[in-house]
Each structure stands twice: as structure tokens, then as C-alpha cells.
PDB file of C-alpha atoms in Angstrom:
ATOM      1  CA  MET Q1255     -34.206 -12.688  33.787  1.00  0.00           C
ATOM      2  CA  ILE Q1256     -32.280 -12.036  30.544  1.00  0.00           C
ATOM      3  CA  THR Q1257     -31.560  -8.316  30.727  1.00  0.00           C
ATOM      4  CA  ASN Q1258     -29.402  -5.618  29.170  1.00  0.00           C
ATOM      5  CA  GLU Q1259     -28.427  -4.605  32.693  1.00  0.00           C
ATOM      6  CA  LEU Q1260     -26.860  -8.022  33.326  1.00  0.00           C
ATOM      7  CA  ALA Q1261     -25.065  -7.990  29.955  1.00  0.00           C
ATOM      8  CA  LYS Q1262     -23.582  -4.562  30.751  1.00  0.00           C
ATOM      9  CA  ALA Q1263     -22.580  -5.596  34.278  1.00  0.00           C
ATOM     10  CA  ILE Q1264     -20.886  -8.796  33.133  1.00  0.00           C
ATOM     11  CA  HIS Q1265     -19.057  -7.012  30.330  1.00  0.00           C
ATOM     12  CA  GLN Q1266     -17.902  -4.249  32.663  1.00  0.00           C
ATOM     13  CA  GLN Q1267     -16.627  -6.822  35.178  1.00  0.00           C
ATOM     14  CA  ASN Q1268     -14.716  -8.649  32.442  1.00  0.00           C
ATOM     15  CA  LYS Q1269     -13.415  -5.426  30.925  1.00  0.00           C
ATOM     16  CA  THR Q1270     -12.160  -4.280  34.343  1.00  0.00           C
ATOM     17  CA  ALA Q1271     -10.456  -7.667  34.792  1.00  0.00           C
ATOM     18  CA  GLY Q1272      -8.624  -7.130  31.492  1.00  0.00           C
ATOM     19  CA  TRP Q1273     -10.312  -9.738  29.321  1.00  0.00           C
ATOM     20  CA  TRP Q1274     -10.966  -7.110  26.617  1.00  0.00           C
ATOM     21  CA  ASP Q1275      -7.564  -5.391  26.639  1.00  0.00           C
ATOM     22  CA  GLU Q1276      -5.879  -4.698  23.314  1.00  0.00           C
ATOM     23  CA  PRO Q1277      -5.535  -6.531  21.110  1.00  0.00           C
ATOM     24  CA  VAL Q1278      -9.218  -7.370  21.405  1.00  0.00           C
ATOM     25  CA  ARG Q1279      -9.884 -11.051  20.742  1.00  0.00           C
ATOM     26  CA  PRO Q1280     -11.514 -11.818  17.401  1.00  0.00           C
ATOM     27  CA  ASP Q1281     -15.254 -12.493  17.306  1.00  0.00           C
ATOM     28  CA  GLY Q1282     -14.598 -16.055  16.135  1.00  0.00           C
ATOM     29  CA  THR Q1283     -12.532 -16.740  19.233  1.00  0.00           C
ATOM     30  CA  THR Q1284     -15.368 -15.534  21.454  1.00  0.00           C
ATOM     31  CA  ILE Q1285     -17.827 -17.793  19.614  1.00  0.00           C
ATOM     32  CA  ALA Q1286     -15.396 -20.724  19.972  1.00  0.00           C
ATOM     33  CA  LEU Q1287     -15.191 -20.063  23.720  1.00  0.00           C
ATOM     34  CA  ILE Q1288     -18.987 -20.268  23.985  1.00  0.00           C
ATOM     35  CA  HIS Q1289     -18.898 -23.586  22.100  1.00  0.00           C
ATOM     36  CA  SER Q1290     -16.203 -24.779  24.492  1.00  0.00           C
ATOM     37  CA  GLU Q1291     -18.352 -24.080  27.563  1.00  0.00           C
ATOM     38  CA  LEU Q1292     -21.277 -25.947  25.990  1.00  0.00           C
ATOM     39  CA  SER Q1293     -19.086 -28.940  25.180  1.00  0.00           C
ATOM     40  CA  GLU Q1294     -17.762 -28.943  28.742  1.00  0.00           C
ATOM     41  CA  SER Q1295     -21.359 -28.937  29.977  1.00  0.00           C
ATOM     42  CA  TYR Q1296     -22.126 -31.981  27.846  1.00  0.00           C
ATOM     43  CA  ALA Q1297     -19.003 -33.763  29.096  1.00  0.00           C
ATOM     44  CA  GLY Q1298     -19.822 -32.879  32.707  1.00  0.00           C
ATOM     45  CA  ARG Q1299     -23.297 -34.339  32.698  1.00  0.00           C
ATOM     46  CA  GLY Q1300     -23.188 -37.965  33.736  1.00  0.00           C
ATOM     47  CA  VAL Q1301     -26.106 -40.186  32.800  1.00  0.00           C
ATOM     48  CA  PHE Q1302     -26.928 -41.315  36.329  1.00  0.00           C
ATOM     49  CA  ILE Q1303     -24.387 -39.486  38.466  1.00  0.00           C
ATOM     50  CA  PHE Q1304     -23.912 -36.021  39.869  1.00  0.00           C
ATOM     51  CA  ILE Q1305     -20.500 -34.707  38.851  1.00  0.00           C
ATOM     52  CA  GLU Q1306     -19.720 -31.792  41.109  1.00  0.00           C
ATOM     53  CA  ASP Q1307     -18.007 -28.749  39.715  1.00  0.00           C
ATOM     54  CA  GLU Q1308     -14.328 -28.307  40.496  1.00  0.00           C
ATOM     55  CA  HIS Q1309     -14.722 -24.608  41.347  1.00  0.00           C
ATOM     56  CA  LEU Q1310     -18.262 -24.526  42.761  1.00  0.00           C
ATOM     57  CA  PRO Q1311     -18.726 -28.003  44.280  1.00  0.00           C
ATOM     58  CA  GLN Q1312     -22.207 -27.173  45.556  1.00  0.00           C
ATOM     59  CA  TYR Q1313     -23.402 -27.349  41.934  1.00  0.00           C
ATOM     60  CA  ALA Q1314     -23.336 -29.963  39.209  1.00  0.00           C
ATOM     61  CA  ASN Q1315     -20.555 -29.352  36.713  1.00  0.00           C
ATOM     62  CA  TRP Q1316     -22.893 -29.310  33.707  1.00  0.00           C
ATOM     63  CA  LEU Q1317     -24.891 -26.459  35.235  1.00  0.00           C
ATOM     64  CA  VAL Q1318     -21.801 -24.390  36.018  1.00  0.00           C
ATOM     65  CA  GLU Q1319     -20.572 -24.853  32.450  1.00  0.00           C
ATOM     66  CA  LEU Q1320     -23.973 -23.712  31.139  1.00  0.00           C
ATOM     67  CA  ALA Q1321     -23.663 -20.673  33.415  1.00  0.00           C
ATOM     68  CA  ASP Q1322     -20.192 -20.062  31.944  1.00  0.00           C
ATOM     69  CA  ALA Q1323     -21.674 -20.173  28.435  1.00  0.00           C
ATOM     70  CA  ALA Q1324     -24.350 -17.679  29.490  1.00  0.00           C
ATOM     71  CA  ILE Q1325     -21.705 -15.399  31.030  1.00  0.00           C
ATOM     72  CA  ARG Q1326     -19.700 -15.450  27.791  1.00  0.00           C
ATOM     73  CA  ILE Q1327     -22.825 -14.673  25.749  1.00  0.00           C
ATOM     74  CA  TYR Q1328     -23.790 -11.791  28.049  1.00  0.00           C
ATOM     75  CA  ASP Q1329     -20.210 -10.500  27.891  1.00  0.00           C
ATOM     76  CA  PHE Q1330     -20.302 -10.544  24.093  1.00  0.00           C
ATOM     77  CA  PHE Q1331     -23.618  -8.658  24.069  1.00  0.00           C
ATOM     78  CA  GLY Q1332     -22.023  -6.043  26.321  1.00  0.00           C
ATOM     79  CA  PHE Q1333     -18.911  -5.804  24.148  1.00  0.00           C
ATOM     80  CA  LYS Q1334     -20.934  -5.420  20.944  1.00  0.00           C
ATOM     81  CA  GLU Q1335     -23.417  -3.084  22.670  1.00  0.00           C
ATOM     82  CA  TRP Q1336     -26.262  -5.192  21.359  1.00  0.00           C
ATOM     83  CA  ASP Q1337     -29.713  -5.081  22.944  1.00  0.00           C
ATOM     84  CA  VAL Q1338     -30.236  -8.574  24.387  1.00  0.00           C
ATOM     85  CA  GLU Q1339     -33.841  -7.820  25.400  1.00  0.00           C
ATOM     86  CA  LEU Q1340     -34.729  -6.689  21.864  1.00  0.00           C
ATOM     87  CA  ALA Q1341     -33.031  -9.741  20.331  1.00  0.00           C
ATOM     88  CA  LEU Q1342     -34.835 -12.057  22.765  1.00  0.00           C
ATOM     89  CA  ALA Q1343     -38.195 -10.451  21.954  1.00  0.00           C
ATOM     90  CA  PHE Q1344     -37.489 -11.061  18.253  1.00  0.00           C
ATOM     91  CA  VAL Q1345     -36.668 -14.717  19.015  1.00  0.00           C
ATOM     92  CA  LYS Q1346     -39.944 -15.199  20.879  1.00  0.00           C
ATOM     93  CA  GLU Q1347     -42.110 -13.302  18.384  1.00  0.00           C
ATOM     94  CA  ASN Q1348     -40.704 -15.202  15.407  1.00  0.00           C
ATOM     95  CA  GLY Q1349     -40.418 -18.702  16.876  1.00  0.00           C
ATOM     96  CA  ILE Q1350     -36.686 -18.893  16.204  1.00  0.00           C
ATOM     97  CA  GLN Q1351     -36.041 -21.202  19.112  1.00  0.00           C
ATOM     98  CA  ASP Q1352     -37.488 -24.430  17.725  1.00  0.00           C
ATOM     99  CA  LEU Q1353     -36.694 -26.741  20.610  1.00  0.00           C
ATOM    100  CA  VAL Q1354     -39.220 -26.733  23.458  1.00  0.00           C
ATOM    101  CA  VAL Q1355     -37.747 -27.824  26.760  1.00  0.00           C
ATOM    102  CA  ASP Q1356     -40.319 -27.207  29.465  1.00  0.00           C
ATOM    103  CA  THR Q1357     -39.122 -30.189  31.460  1.00  0.00           C
ATOM    104  CA  GLU Q1358     -35.778 -31.909  31.754  1.00  0.00           C
ATOM    105  CA  GLU Q1359     -37.323 -35.043  30.256  1.00  0.00           C
ATOM    106  CA  ASP Q1360     -38.488 -33.270  27.073  1.00  0.00           C
ATOM    107  CA  ASN Q1361     -35.278 -34.059  25.222  1.00  0.00           C
ATOM    108  CA  THR Q1362     -32.057 -35.916  25.671  1.00  0.00           C
ATOM    109  CA  TYR Q1363     -29.286 -33.685  26.923  1.00  0.00           C
ATOM    110  CA  ALA Q1364     -27.370 -34.316  23.692  1.00  0.00           C
ATOM    111  CA  THR Q1365     -30.254 -32.916  21.620  1.00  0.00           C
ATOM    112  CA  TYR Q1366     -30.539 -29.934  23.944  1.00  0.00           C
ATOM    113  CA  ILE Q1367     -26.829 -29.101  23.754  1.00  0.00           C
ATOM    114  CA  CYS Q1368     -26.757 -29.635  19.969  1.00  0.00           C
ATOM    115  CA  GLU Q1369     -29.588 -27.135  19.554  1.00  0.00           C
ATOM    116  CA  ILE Q1370     -27.700 -24.525  21.574  1.00  0.00           C
ATOM    117  CA  HIS Q1371     -24.513 -25.239  19.582  1.00  0.00           C
ATOM    118  CA  ALA Q1372     -26.506 -24.731  16.359  1.00  0.00           C
ATOM    119  CA  HIS Q1373     -27.645 -21.261  17.438  1.00  0.00           C
ATOM    120  CA  VAL Q1374     -24.091 -20.311  18.419  1.00  0.00           C
ATOM    121  CA  SER Q1375     -22.835 -21.535  15.023  1.00  0.00           C
ATOM    122  CA  ASN Q1376     -25.552 -19.514  13.305  1.00  0.00           C
ATOM    123  CA  ALA Q1377     -24.346 -16.477  15.271  1.00  0.00           C
ATOM    124  CA  LEU Q1378     -20.892 -16.895  13.758  1.00  0.00           C
ATOM    125  CA  GLU Q1379     -22.402 -17.024  10.272  1.00  0.00           C
ATOM    126  CA  GLY Q1380     -24.353 -13.873  11.054  1.00  0.00           C
ATOM    127  CA  LEU Q1381     -21.143 -12.139  12.121  1.00  0.00           C
ATOM    128  CA  ARG Q1382     -19.152 -13.430   9.163  1.00  0.00           C
ATOM    129  CA  LYS Q1383     -21.746 -12.269   6.640  1.00  0.00           C
ATOM    130  CA  ASP Q1384     -22.786  -9.157   8.630  1.00  0.00           C
ATOM    131  CA  LEU Q1385     -26.447 -10.204   8.481  1.00  0.00           C
ATOM    132  CA  HIS Q1386     -29.219  -8.131  10.069  1.00  0.00           C
ATOM    133  CA  VAL Q1387     -32.976  -8.335  10.485  1.00  0.00           C
ATOM    134  CA  PHE Q1388     -35.228  -5.324  10.577  1.00  0.00           C
ATOM    135  CA  GLU Q1389     -38.129  -5.433  12.990  1.00  0.00           C
ATOM    136  CA  LYS Q1390     -40.417  -2.524  13.812  1.00  0.00           C
ATOM    137  CA  GLY Q1391     -37.758  -0.014  12.826  1.00  0.00           C
ATOM    138  CA  ASN Q1392     -34.972  -1.835  14.675  1.00  0.00           C
ATOM    139  CA  ASP Q1393     -31.808  -3.112  13.037  1.00  0.00           C
ATOM    140  CA  ILE Q1394     -30.910  -6.318  14.882  1.00  0.00           C
ATOM    141  CA  PRO Q1395     -27.767  -8.317  14.036  1.00  0.00           C
ATOM    142  CA  VAL Q1396     -28.594 -11.931  13.226  1.00  0.00           C
ATOM    143  CA  ALA Q1397     -25.739 -12.926  15.545  1.00  0.00           C
ATOM    144  CA  ALA Q1398     -27.549 -11.195  18.421  1.00  0.00           C
ATOM    145  CA  VAL Q1399     -30.784 -13.029  17.584  1.00  0.00           C
ATOM    146  CA  GLU Q1400     -29.038 -16.404  17.479  1.00  0.00           C
ATOM    147  CA  LEU Q1401     -27.155 -15.806  20.735  1.00  0.00           C
ATOM    148  CA  ALA Q1402     -30.400 -14.659  22.383  1.00  0.00           C
ATOM    149  CA  ALA Q1403     -31.983 -17.948  21.252  1.00  0.00           C
ATOM    150  CA  ALA Q1404     -29.039 -19.826  22.790  1.00  0.00           C
ATOM    151  CA  LEU Q1405     -29.459 -17.889  26.050  1.00  0.00           C
ATOM    152  CA  SER Q1406     -33.168 -18.647  26.076  1.00  0.00           C
ATOM    153  CA  LEU Q1407     -32.432 -22.357  25.772  1.00  0.00           C
ATOM    154  CA  ILE Q1408     -29.815 -22.179  28.526  1.00  0.00           C
ATOM    155  CA  TYR Q1409     -32.403 -20.533  30.777  1.00  0.00           C
ATOM    156  CA  ALA Q1410     -34.755 -23.488  30.199  1.00  0.00           C
ATOM    157  CA  THR Q1411     -32.922 -25.042  33.139  1.00  0.00           C
ATOM    158  CA  VAL Q1412     -34.912 -22.680  35.370  1.00  0.00           C
ATOM    159  CA  ASN Q1413     -38.076 -24.486  34.220  1.00  0.00           C
ATOM    160  CA  TRP Q1414     -36.378 -27.729  35.272  1.00  0.00           C
ATOM    161  CA  GLY Q1415     -36.006 -26.437  38.836  1.00  0.00           C
ATOM    162  CA  TYR Q1416     -32.390 -25.238  38.706  1.00  0.00           C
ATOM    163  CA  ASP Q1417     -31.297 -21.806  39.898  1.00  0.00           C
ATOM    164  CA  LEU Q1418     -29.325 -20.709  36.838  1.00  0.00           C
ATOM    165  CA  PRO Q1419     -29.391 -17.003  37.834  1.00  0.00           C
ATOM    166  CA  GLY Q1420     -27.953 -17.959  41.234  1.00  0.00           C
ATOM    167  CA  ILE Q1421     -25.259 -20.092  39.621  1.00  0.00           C
ATOM    168  CA  ILE Q1422     -24.341 -17.240  37.258  1.00  0.00           C
ATOM    169  CA  HIS Q1423     -24.103 -14.914  40.272  1.00  0.00           C
ATOM    170  CA  ASP Q1424     -21.927 -17.341  42.237  1.00  0.00           C
ATOM    171  CA  LYS Q1425     -19.652 -18.045  39.240  1.00  0.00           C
ATOM    172  CA  ARG Q1426     -19.141 -14.324  38.621  1.00  0.00           C
ATOM    173  CA  ALA Q1427     -18.207 -13.842  42.283  1.00  0.00           C
ATOM    174  CA  TYR Q1428     -15.822 -16.788  42.113  1.00  0.00           C
ATOM    175  CA  ASN Q1429     -14.240 -15.538  38.878  1.00  0.00           C
ATOM    176  CA  ALA Q1430     -13.637 -12.126  40.444  1.00  0.00           C
ATOM    177  CA  ARG Q1431     -11.346 -13.635  43.071  1.00  0.00           C
ATOM    178  CA  ARG Q1432      -9.726 -16.616  41.343  1.00  0.00           C
ATOM    179  CA  ALA Q1433      -5.965 -16.516  40.942  1.00  0.00           C
ATOM    180  CA  ASP Q1434      -5.819 -17.601  37.294  1.00  0.00           C
ATOM    181  CA  HIS Q1435      -8.060 -14.662  36.347  1.00  0.00           C
ATOM    182  CA  LYS Q1436      -5.773 -12.035  37.882  1.00  0.00           C
ATOM    183  CA  ARG Q1437      -3.963  -9.854  35.339  1.00  0.00           C
ATOM    184  CA  GLU Q1438      -0.509 -10.644  36.764  1.00  0.00           C
ATOM    185  CA  ASN Q1439      -1.080 -14.398  36.507  1.00  0.00           C
ATOM    186  CA  ARG Q1440      -2.554 -14.184  33.023  1.00  0.00           C
ATOM    187  CA  ALA Q1441       0.496 -12.199  31.868  1.00  0.00           C
ATOM    188  CA  LYS Q1442       2.816 -15.068  32.811  1.00  0.00           C
ATOM    189  CA  ALA Q1443       3.956 -17.676  30.311  1.00  0.00           C
ATOM    190  CA  ASN Q1444       1.086 -20.152  29.850  1.00  0.00           C
ATOM    191  CA  GLY Q1445      -1.256 -17.778  31.702  1.00  0.00           C
ATOM    192  CA  LYS Q1446      -4.957 -17.830  30.826  1.00  0.00           C
ATOM    193  CA  LYS Q1447      -5.380 -15.402  27.931  1.00  0.00           C
ATOM    194  CA  PHE Q1448      -9.143 -15.545  27.284  1.00  0.00           C
TER     195      PHE Q1448
END
């Protein structure tokens, strides 16, 4: 499910839409945007209620925001030209993803989201310090490993019975046609810049 092909496709879609035009946004801004999507997911998950998403009302808001976080992570992999499959294999082989979430009841949602936030924060540290791991002749940025761990946790929702790949697909299709994502609207004062 987590593939280099999807990372390249998402990045190309976002590049074509102008999200990576000069000046290119700083890495820290991209990491902050991932954190923002995760926080919105936490805020959108009611304890006993289904909060529908404003843009994709057929889905719960918390799931759409998780899909948004995944899209931003894939986009960053595409921008950096990192190998998401290699990074994910390193995560699995080395037990980097500590939290096990086979069922939705395994953990509170707060614990789940905090664990993903921690991996995203670790990715920023990896970028800031330019850290790498070397595995079987491969040079893998620590940031890529940590973001792959975050993606793996996001995809745990599939084990809970949710169609995260379908939600990612539908959100990408929606984003491609939404007015506030059009170049001309983003160029306006107070237009969406990233």
C-alpha cells in the first residue's frame, strides 16, 4: 500500500498545481503542515460522535485529516526523492514503530496521535542534523525513516476496517478541483500559500 509510485504521483500532482513553485517552502514548514493535519485529526475525532468532514462528508473528519497527513508525507518523499519503500522496510526490520495498533481499541486516540507526532518531530531533528542510517549498502535519511514510521501508523486504520487508500484517492481528486487550490486563487491576497 505504501509505495514509491504513490509518493511520485502525489508529488507530481502537487508540483503541477504549483505547491512547490519557487521559492520552495522550507522543510520545517512542511513538517509543521504534517503536524497540523495530525492535530486537526485529533480535534475532529469526537468521543462518541461521528463528525463528518466539511469537504468529503461521506467520511469522518478525523480520517480525512489522517489522509491529508499521509498525502503531505508522500508529497515530501516525492520532493526529496527519498525511497519510501526502503525507509518502511528499515522501520519494520528494526522495530522503530513501537506502538502496536492492530485494533482501534488497542490505544486511546490521543496516544495514537501522540506517537505519530513524535515520529514527525523526530523527522525534523533528522533533517536539522542531517542524520542518516546505513543499511545493507543504502544511505537512508533518518527523516525518511521517521516519516515512514508515521505513515505506517496512519495506515493502521486499515486494520481497523477503514479504507484509508480510498480516502486518500478521494481527497486527491477533491483537491485537484477545489477553488482554493487553484493557482489564481492562491495568488490573491490571503490566498492559500501552502
